Amino acid sequence: MLVAPSVLSADFGNLQRDIESICNAGCDLVHVDVMDGHFVPNLTIGPVVVSAIAACATKPLDIHLMVENNTFFVDLFASLKPEYISFHIEEEKHPHRLIQKIRSLGIKPAIVLNPHTPPESVEYLLADLDMVLLMSVNPGFGGQSFIESVIPKAAKLSEMRNRINPNCLIEVDGGVTDKNIHMLRDAGVDIVVAGSYVFNHANKKEAIESLQI
Ligand code: DX5
Ligand code: ZN
């Protein structure tokens, strides 16, 4: 299991210190939540802060867009060369086109599904995707509780990707802890995002390792 701590739970007054601490603690990716105050009822960070994060991160960036105008934000972040850019299917009229655009920029494309969105919504896109991110909370805030229905949903998606594109990874985001990590692994999940669990833990290395099962 790969672990991507969410910067949303970092201390923004000490952002460089916190980014370096998760990278030194052995995380696999750095998860960056970009919210525009329209798609979700919260506003986070834009290109100035994300490039500051990219400058001190020694692990690849996993940018999660929670915005209305996906193409505009993809263009804003492309020059930072993140490993992944993920966008919500609920907010995109032409997901297939945007996947091709992200790939043409040398970035791995990923699609995010809100808790109510069925895994079948990505069936005809799976062949072109590097990752599907399943939300296990409603997007917008860190520190919420885990929505259990993501487990059978991940299992269903895992069966679909094994059939259509075994290279497509499954990521889960929201409320992940050492209490649900085994269920997530058993359902076929490859990457977890963990914000409050990692940043509230006294020992970040121990927290990250408890999820790298
Ligand atoms: C929620 C974000 C998550 C969030 C996870 O909209 O996408 O990445 O920061 O935080 P925890 O792990 O605290 O639920
Ligand atoms: Zn996220």
mmCIF file of N, CA, C and O in Angstrom, residues 118-194:
data_model
loop_
_atom_site.group_PDB
_atom_site.id
_atom_site.type_symbol
_atom_site.label_atom_id
_atom_site.label_comp_id
_atom_site.label_asym_id
_atom_site.label_seq_id
_atom_site.Cartn_x
_atom_site.Cartn_y
_atom_site.Cartn_z
ATOM 1 N N PRO A 118 -21.210 6.014 -8.990
ATOM 2 C CA PRO A 118 -20.915 4.573 -9.140
ATOM 3 C C PRO A 118 -19.616 4.310 -9.912
ATOM 4 O O PRO A 118 -19.246 5.095 -10.779
ATOM 5 N N PRO A 119 -18.945 3.206 -9.602
ATOM 6 C CA PRO A 119 -17.694 2.874 -10.300
ATOM 7 C C PRO A 119 -17.897 2.683 -11.807
ATOM 8 O O PRO A 119 -16.982 2.924 -12.600
ATOM 9 N N GLU A 120 -19.121 2.298 -12.208
ATOM 10 C CA GLU A 120 -19.399 2.101 -13.638
ATOM 11 C C GLU A 120 -19.207 3.392 -14.435
ATOM 12 O O GLU A 120 -19.022 3.354 -15.649
ATOM 13 N N SER A 121 -19.236 4.539 -13.761
ATOM 14 C CA SER A 121 -19.095 5.814 -14.487
ATOM 15 C C SER A 121 -17.711 5.947 -15.131
ATOM 16 O O SER A 121 -17.531 6.777 -16.020
ATOM 17 N N VAL A 122 -16.725 5.148 -14.682
ATOM 18 C CA VAL A 122 -15.393 5.236 -15.312
ATOM 19 C C VAL A 122 -15.088 4.024 -16.192
ATOM 20 O O VAL A 122 -13.986 3.928 -16.744
ATOM 21 N N GLU A 123 -16.061 3.133 -16.359
ATOM 22 C CA GLU A 123 -15.790 1.887 -17.082
ATOM 23 C C GLU A 123 -15.154 2.140 -18.457
ATOM 24 O O GLU A 123 -14.156 1.521 -18.813
ATOM 25 N N TYR A 124 -15.733 3.076 -19.227
ATOM 26 C CA TYR A 124 -15.239 3.307 -20.590
ATOM 27 C C TYR A 124 -14.057 4.264 -20.625
ATOM 28 O O TYR A 124 -13.593 4.654 -21.693
ATOM 29 N N LEU A 125 -13.572 4.666 -19.454
ATOM 30 C CA LEU A 125 -12.396 5.537 -19.378
ATOM 31 C C LEU A 125 -11.198 4.786 -18.801
ATOM 32 O O LEU A 125 -10.058 5.257 -18.902
ATOM 33 N N LEU A 126 -11.472 3.627 -18.194
ATOM 34 C CA LEU A 126 -10.419 2.923 -17.443
ATOM 35 C C LEU A 126 -9.183 2.633 -18.285
ATOM 36 O O LEU A 126 -8.055 2.743 -17.791
ATOM 37 N N ALA A 127 -9.383 2.296 -19.546
ATOM 38 C CA ALA A 127 -8.243 1.936 -20.407
ATOM 39 C C ALA A 127 -7.271 3.106 -20.556
ATOM 40 O O ALA A 127 -6.087 2.901 -20.832
ATOM 41 N N ASP A 128 -7.764 4.329 -20.365
ATOM 42 C CA ASP A 128 -6.935 5.520 -20.565
ATOM 43 C C ASP A 128 -6.438 6.143 -19.267
ATOM 44 O O ASP A 128 -5.777 7.180 -19.302
ATOM 45 N N LEU A 129 -6.787 5.545 -18.155
ATOM 46 C CA LEU A 129 -6.458 6.171 -16.860
ATOM 47 C C LEU A 129 -5.281 5.496 -16.161
ATOM 48 O O LEU A 129 -5.088 4.291 -16.275
ATOM 49 N N ASP A 130 -4.537 6.283 -15.386
ATOM 50 C CA ASP A 130 -3.476 5.734 -14.532
ATOM 51 C C ASP A 130 -3.974 5.470 -13.119
ATOM 52 O O ASP A 130 -3.340 4.723 -12.370
ATOM 53 N N MET A 131 -5.080 6.151 -12.754
ATOM 54 C CA MET A 131 -5.577 5.990 -11.380
ATOM 55 C C MET A 131 -7.033 6.447 -11.299
ATOM 56 O O MET A 131 -7.448 7.347 -12.035
ATOM 57 N N VAL A 132 -7.781 5.789 -10.402
ATOM 58 C CA VAL A 132 -9.119 6.271 -10.024
ATOM 59 C C VAL A 132 -9.075 6.519 -8.522
ATOM 60 O O VAL A 132 -8.617 5.668 -7.751
ATOM 61 N N LEU A 133 -9.516 7.713 -8.136
ATOM 62 C CA LEU A 133 -9.528 8.092 -6.722
ATOM 63 C C LEU A 133 -10.961 8.039 -6.210
ATOM 64 O O LEU A 133 -11.846 8.719 -6.752
ATOM 65 N N LEU A 134 -11.194 7.215 -5.207
ATOM 66 C CA LEU A 134 -12.533 7.107 -4.609
ATOM 67 C C LEU A 134 -12.576 7.939 -3.332
ATOM 68 O O LEU A 134 -11.769 7.727 -2.415
ATOM 69 N N MET A 135 -13.529 8.880 -3.262
ATOM 70 C CA MET A 135 -13.674 9.675 -2.045
ATOM 71 C C MET A 135 -14.398 8.840 -0.988
ATOM 72 O O MET A 135 -15.466 8.276 -1.245
ATOM 73 N N SER A 136 -13.808 8.796 0.201
ATOM 74 C CA SER A 136 -14.444 8.100 1.322
ATOM 75 C C SER A 136 -14.918 9.114 2.368
ATOM 76 O O SER A 136 -15.219 8.744 3.509
ATOM 77 N N VAL A 137 -14.981 10.392 1.953
ATOM 78 C CA VAL A 137 -15.680 11.466 2.683
ATOM 79 C C VAL A 137 -16.233 12.390 1.600
ATOM 80 O O VAL A 137 -15.841 12.281 0.427
ATOM 81 N N ASN A 138 -17.111 13.315 1.990
ATOM 82 C CA ASN A 138 -17.517 14.333 1.024
ATOM 83 C C ASN A 138 -16.379 15.338 0.902
ATOM 84 O O ASN A 138 -15.857 15.814 1.921
ATOM 85 N N PRO A 139 -15.963 15.667 -0.341
ATOM 86 C CA PRO A 139 -14.781 16.507 -0.497
ATOM 87 C C PRO A 139 -14.989 17.898 0.094
ATOM 88 O O PRO A 139 -16.097 18.418 0.089
ATOM 89 N N GLY A 140 -13.924 18.479 0.596
ATOM 90 C CA GLY A 140 -13.992 19.840 1.123
ATOM 91 C C GLY A 140 -13.188 20.056 2.394
ATOM 92 O O GLY A 140 -12.646 21.127 2.599
ATOM 93 N N PHE A 141 -13.095 19.032 3.224
ATOM 94 C CA PHE A 141 -12.455 19.230 4.529
ATOM 95 C C PHE A 141 -11.701 17.977 4.967
ATOM 96 O O PHE A 141 -12.119 16.860 4.642
ATOM 97 N N GLY A 142 -10.632 18.206 5.742
ATOM 98 C CA GLY A 142 -9.937 17.097 6.384
ATOM 99 C C GLY A 142 -10.666 16.731 7.676
ATOM 100 O O GLY A 142 -11.561 17.460 8.118
ATOM 101 N N GLY A 143 -10.276 15.615 8.263
ATOM 102 C CA GLY A 143 -10.773 15.257 9.589
ATOM 103 C C GLY A 143 -12.198 14.734 9.659
ATOM 104 O O GLY A 143 -12.783 14.700 10.743
ATOM 105 N N GLN A 144 -12.782 14.316 8.544
ATOM 106 C CA GLN A 144 -14.152 13.771 8.568
ATOM 107 C C GLN A 144 -14.104 12.250 8.744
ATOM 108 O O GLN A 144 -13.058 11.626 8.572
ATOM 109 N N SER A 145 -15.290 11.662 9.067
ATOM 110 C CA SER A 145 -15.241 10.204 9.254
ATOM 111 C C SER A 145 -15.491 9.431 7.970
ATOM 112 O O SER A 145 -16.205 9.856 7.069
ATOM 113 N N PHE A 146 -14.857 8.296 7.952
ATOM 114 C CA PHE A 146 -14.794 7.372 6.825
ATOM 115 C C PHE A 146 -16.187 6.843 6.459
ATOM 116 O O PHE A 146 -16.924 6.365 7.321
ATOM 117 N N ILE A 147 -16.532 6.917 5.169
ATOM 118 C CA ILE A 147 -17.821 6.382 4.684
ATOM 119 C C ILE A 147 -17.584 4.937 4.221
ATOM 120 O O ILE A 147 -16.880 4.690 3.232
ATOM 121 N N GLU A 148 -18.187 3.997 4.966
ATOM 122 C CA GLU A 148 -17.872 2.562 4.778
ATOM 123 C C GLU A 148 -18.235 2.001 3.400
ATOM 124 O O GLU A 148 -17.656 1.011 2.966
ATOM 125 N N SER A 149 -19.211 2.625 2.723
ATOM 126 C CA SER A 149 -19.645 2.065 1.439
ATOM 127 C C SER A 149 -18.545 2.119 0.374
ATOM 128 O O SER A 149 -18.688 1.518 -0.698
ATOM 129 N N VAL A 150 -17.436 2.805 0.674
ATOM 130 C CA VAL A 150 -16.334 2.825 -0.279
ATOM 131 C C VAL A 150 -15.677 1.438 -0.403
ATOM 132 O O VAL A 150 -15.040 1.145 -1.425
ATOM 133 N N ILE A 151 -15.862 0.595 0.606
ATOM 134 C CA ILE A 151 -15.198 -0.729 0.576
ATOM 135 C C ILE A 151 -15.775 -1.610 -0.535
ATOM 136 O O ILE A 151 -15.025 -2.044 -1.435
ATOM 137 N N PRO A 152 -17.112 -1.865 -0.558
ATOM 138 C CA PRO A 152 -17.633 -2.651 -1.694
ATOM 139 C C PRO A 152 -17.445 -1.945 -3.036
ATOM 140 O O PRO A 152 -17.267 -2.604 -4.070
ATOM 141 N N LYS A 153 -17.441 -0.619 -3.014
ATOM 142 C CA LYS A 153 -17.234 0.132 -4.268
ATOM 143 C C LYS A 153 -15.807 -0.093 -4.793
ATOM 144 O O LYS A 153 -15.604 -0.322 -5.992
ATOM 145 N N ALA A 154 -14.830 -0.077 -3.886
ATOM 146 C CA ALA A 154 -13.439 -0.320 -4.298
ATOM 147 C C ALA A 154 -13.294 -1.752 -4.823
ATOM 148 O O ALA A 154 -12.594 -1.987 -5.821
ATOM 149 N N ALA A 155 -13.971 -2.692 -4.179
ATOM 150 C CA ALA A 155 -13.877 -4.091 -4.613
ATOM 151 C C ALA A 155 -14.447 -4.255 -6.026
ATOM 152 O O ALA A 155 -13.876 -4.953 -6.879
ATOM 153 N N LYS A 156 -15.551 -3.566 -6.296
ATOM 154 C CA LYS A 156 -16.177 -3.627 -7.622
ATOM 155 C C LYS A 156 -15.263 -2.986 -8.665
ATOM 156 O O LYS A 156 -15.052 -3.525 -9.758
ATOM 157 N N LEU A 157 -14.697 -1.844 -8.321
ATOM 158 C CA LEU A 157 -13.787 -1.146 -9.234
ATOM 159 C C LEU A 157 -12.534 -1.983 -9.488
ATOM 160 O O LEU A 157 -12.025 -2.048 -10.609
ATOM 161 N N SER A 158 -12.049 -2.657 -8.446
ATOM 162 C CA SER A 158 -10.856 -3.473 -8.573
ATOM 163 C C SER A 158 -11.089 -4.615 -9.570
ATOM 164 O O SER A 158 -10.237 -4.911 -10.421
ATOM 165 N N GLU A 159 -12.279 -5.204 -9.495
ATOM 166 C CA GLU A 159 -12.631 -6.282 -10.449
ATOM 167 C C GLU A 159 -12.652 -5.724 -11.882
ATOM 168 O O GLU A 159 -12.115 -6.328 -12.807
ATOM 169 N N MET A 160 -13.203 -4.515 -12.042
ATOM 170 C CA MET A 160 -13.277 -3.887 -13.377
ATOM 171 C C MET A 160 -11.895 -3.562 -13.922
ATOM 172 O O MET A 160 -11.588 -3.801 -15.089
ATOM 173 N N ARG A 161 -11.032 -2.990 -13.062
ATOM 174 C CA ARG A 161 -9.700 -2.611 -13.586
ATOM 175 C C ARG A 161 -8.834 -3.846 -13.858
ATOM 176 O O ARG A 161 -8.039 -3.860 -14.796
ATOM 177 N N ASN A 162 -9.014 -4.928 -13.068
ATOM 178 C CA ASN A 162 -8.250 -6.147 -13.350
ATOM 179 C C ASN A 162 -8.595 -6.691 -14.733
ATOM 180 O O ASN A 162 -7.745 -7.225 -15.442
ATOM 181 N N ARG A 163 -9.837 -6.489 -15.127
ATOM 182 C CA ARG A 163 -10.327 -6.976 -16.414
ATOM 183 C C ARG A 163 -9.917 -6.026 -17.544
ATOM 184 O O ARG A 163 -9.483 -6.462 -18.611
ATOM 185 N N ILE A 164 -10.025 -4.717 -17.311
ATOM 186 C CA ILE A 164 -9.866 -3.745 -18.403
ATOM 187 C C ILE A 164 -8.452 -3.144 -18.470
ATOM 188 O O ILE A 164 -7.881 -3.006 -19.547
ATOM 189 N N ASN A 165 -7.905 -2.780 -17.310
ATOM 190 C CA ASN A 165 -6.582 -2.137 -17.289
ATOM 191 C C ASN A 165 -5.915 -2.351 -15.931
ATOM 192 O O ASN A 165 -6.002 -1.518 -15.029
ATOM 193 N N PRO A 166 -5.192 -3.483 -15.792
ATOM 194 C CA PRO A 166 -4.572 -3.806 -14.501
ATOM 195 C C PRO A 166 -3.540 -2.771 -14.046
ATOM 196 O O PRO A 166 -3.162 -2.755 -12.877
ATOM 197 N N ASN A 167 -3.092 -1.904 -14.970
ATOM 198 C CA ASN A 167 -2.110 -0.879 -14.580
ATOM 199 C C ASN A 167 -2.750 0.332 -13.905
ATOM 200 O O ASN A 167 -2.048 1.214 -13.424
ATOM 201 N N CYS A 168 -4.067 0.398 -13.925
ATOM 202 C CA CYS A 168 -4.756 1.549 -13.337
ATOM 203 C C CYS A 168 -4.861 1.348 -11.818
ATOM 204 O O CYS A 168 -5.445 0.372 -11.351
ATOM 205 N N LEU A 169 -4.283 2.269 -11.050
ATOM 206 C CA LEU A 169 -4.277 2.129 -9.596
ATOM 207 C C LEU A 169 -5.581 2.672 -8.989
ATOM 208 O O LEU A 169 -6.253 3.508 -9.596
ATOM 209 N N ILE A 170 -5.887 2.192 -7.785
ATOM 210 C CA ILE A 170 -7.063 2.680 -7.044
ATOM 211 C C ILE A 170 -6.564 3.372 -5.776
ATOM 212 O O ILE A 170 -5.801 2.799 -4.991
ATOM 213 N N GLU A 171 -7.021 4.619 -5.626
ATOM 214 C CA GLU A 171 -6.648 5.422 -4.451
ATOM 215 C C GLU A 171 -7.917 5.744 -3.668
ATOM 216 O O GLU A 171 -8.980 5.944 -4.272
ATOM 217 N N VAL A 172 -7.808 5.802 -2.353
ATOM 218 C CA VAL A 172 -8.950 6.176 -1.497
ATOM 219 C C VAL A 172 -8.533 7.368 -0.637
ATOM 220 O O VAL A 172 -7.406 7.422 -0.140
ATOM 221 N N ASP A 173 -9.456 8.331 -0.495
ATOM 222 C CA ASP A 173 -9.147 9.606 0.171
ATOM 223 C C ASP A 173 -10.253 9.984 1.151
ATOM 224 O O ASP A 173 -11.399 10.183 0.748
ATOM 225 N N GLY A 174 -9.862 10.091 2.430
ATOM 226 C CA GLY A 174 -10.782 10.604 3.445
ATOM 227 C C GLY A 174 -11.004 9.648 4.597
ATOM 228 O O GLY A 174 -11.460 8.521 4.397
ATOM 229 N N GLY A 175 -10.646 10.078 5.795
ATOM 230 C CA GLY A 175 -10.922 9.289 6.997
ATOM 231 C C GLY A 175 -10.119 8.000 7.096
ATOM 232 O O GLY A 175 -10.518 7.089 7.827
ATOM 233 N N VAL A 176 -8.988 7.929 6.381
ATOM 234 C CA VAL A 176 -8.195 6.686 6.419
ATOM 235 C C VAL A 176 -7.349 6.649 7.700
ATOM 236 O O VAL A 176 -6.715 7.641 8.077
ATOM 237 N N THR A 177 -7.385 5.509 8.373
ATOM 238 C CA THR A 177 -6.593 5.299 9.604
ATOM 239 C C THR A 177 -6.087 3.850 9.627
ATOM 240 O O THR A 177 -6.410 3.058 8.739
ATOM 241 N N ASP A 178 -5.373 3.516 10.711
ATOM 242 C CA ASP A 178 -4.931 2.125 10.876
ATOM 243 C C ASP A 178 -6.116 1.191 11.157
ATOM 244 O O ASP A 178 -5.965 -0.029 11.121
ATOM 245 N N LYS A 179 -7.319 1.760 11.416
ATOM 246 C CA LYS A 179 -8.499 0.921 11.695
ATOM 247 C C LYS A 179 -9.157 0.393 10.406
ATOM 248 O O LYS A 179 -9.780 -0.652 10.417
ATOM 249 N N ASN A 180 -9.043 1.153 9.308
ATOM 250 C CA ASN A 180 -9.705 0.690 8.076
ATOM 251 C C ASN A 180 -8.718 0.274 6.980
ATOM 252 O O ASN A 180 -9.133 -0.167 5.917
ATOM 253 N N ILE A 181 -7.430 0.398 7.237
ATOM 254 C CA ILE A 181 -6.435 0.150 6.183
ATOM 255 C C ILE A 181 -6.449 -1.306 5.688
ATOM 256 O O ILE A 181 -6.271 -1.563 4.493
ATOM 257 N N HIS A 182 -6.704 -2.257 6.599
ATOM 258 C CA HIS A 182 -6.702 -3.665 6.167
ATOM 259 C C HIS A 182 -7.887 -3.962 5.244
ATOM 260 O O HIS A 182 -7.746 -4.657 4.237
ATOM 261 N N MET A 183 -9.043 -3.372 5.587
ATOM 262 C CA MET A 183 -10.236 -3.563 4.731
ATOM 263 C C MET A 183 -9.977 -2.958 3.346
ATOM 264 O O MET A 183 -10.397 -3.503 2.329
ATOM 265 N N LEU A 184 -9.302 -1.813 3.327
ATOM 266 C CA LEU A 184 -9.025 -1.150 2.047
ATOM 267 C C LEU A 184 -8.088 -2.013 1.206
ATOM 268 O O LEU A 184 -8.307 -2.206 0.011
ATOM 269 N N ARG A 185 -7.054 -2.533 1.837
ATOM 270 C CA ARG A 185 -6.125 -3.400 1.102
ATOM 271 C C ARG A 185 -6.848 -4.632 0.562
ATOM 272 O O ARG A 185 -6.687 -5.004 -0.608
ATOM 273 N N ASP A 186 -7.676 -5.243 1.391
ATOM 274 C CA ASP A 186 -8.377 -6.452 0.958
ATOM 275 C C ASP A 186 -9.350 -6.169 -0.189
ATOM 276 O O ASP A 186 -9.683 -7.064 -0.960
ATOM 277 N N ALA A 187 -9.812 -4.910 -0.281
ATOM 278 C CA ALA A 187 -10.742 -4.551 -1.373
ATOM 279 C C ALA A 187 -9.991 -4.232 -2.664
ATOM 280 O O ALA A 187 -10.616 -3.957 -3.692
ATOM 281 N N GLY A 188 -8.643 -4.214 -2.622
ATOM 282 C CA GLY A 188 -7.865 -3.991 -3.855
ATOM 283 C C GLY A 188 -7.310 -2.582 -3.999
ATOM 284 O O GLY A 188 -6.808 -2.217 -5.058
ATOM 285 N N VAL A 189 -7.368 -1.790 -2.925
ATOM 286 C CA VAL A 189 -6.864 -0.405 -2.983
ATOM 287 C C VAL A 189 -5.336 -0.418 -2.978
ATOM 288 O O VAL A 189 -4.706 -1.214 -2.273
ATOM 289 N N ASP A 190 -4.737 0.487 -3.799
ATOM 290 C CA ASP A 190 -3.280 0.531 -3.942
ATOM 291 C C ASP A 190 -2.633 1.711 -3.216
ATOM 292 O O ASP A 190 -1.458 1.657 -2.853
ATOM 293 N N ILE A 191 -3.371 2.832 -3.108
ATOM 294 C CA ILE A 191 -2.817 4.067 -2.511
ATOM 295 C C ILE A 191 -3.865 4.641 -1.560
ATOM 296 O O ILE A 191 -5.058 4.682 -1.906
ATOM 297 N N VAL A 192 -3.434 5.093 -0.392
ATOM 298 C CA VAL A 192 -4.367 5.829 0.475
ATOM 299 C C VAL A 192 -3.837 7.233 0.723
ATOM 300 O O VAL A 192 -2.629 7.452 0.838
ATOM 301 N N VAL A 193 -4.791 8.167 0.810
ATOM 302 C CA VAL A 193 -4.498 9.531 1.232
ATOM 303 C C VAL A 193 -4.821 9.578 2.722
ATOM 304 O O VAL A 193 -5.848 9.043 3.136
ATOM 305 N N ALA A 194 -3.944 10.195 3.505
ATOM 306 C CA ALA A 194 -4.247 10.331 4.939
ATOM 307 C C ALA A 194 -3.765 11.691 5.405
ATOM 308 O O ALA A 194 -2.571 11.993 5.303
#
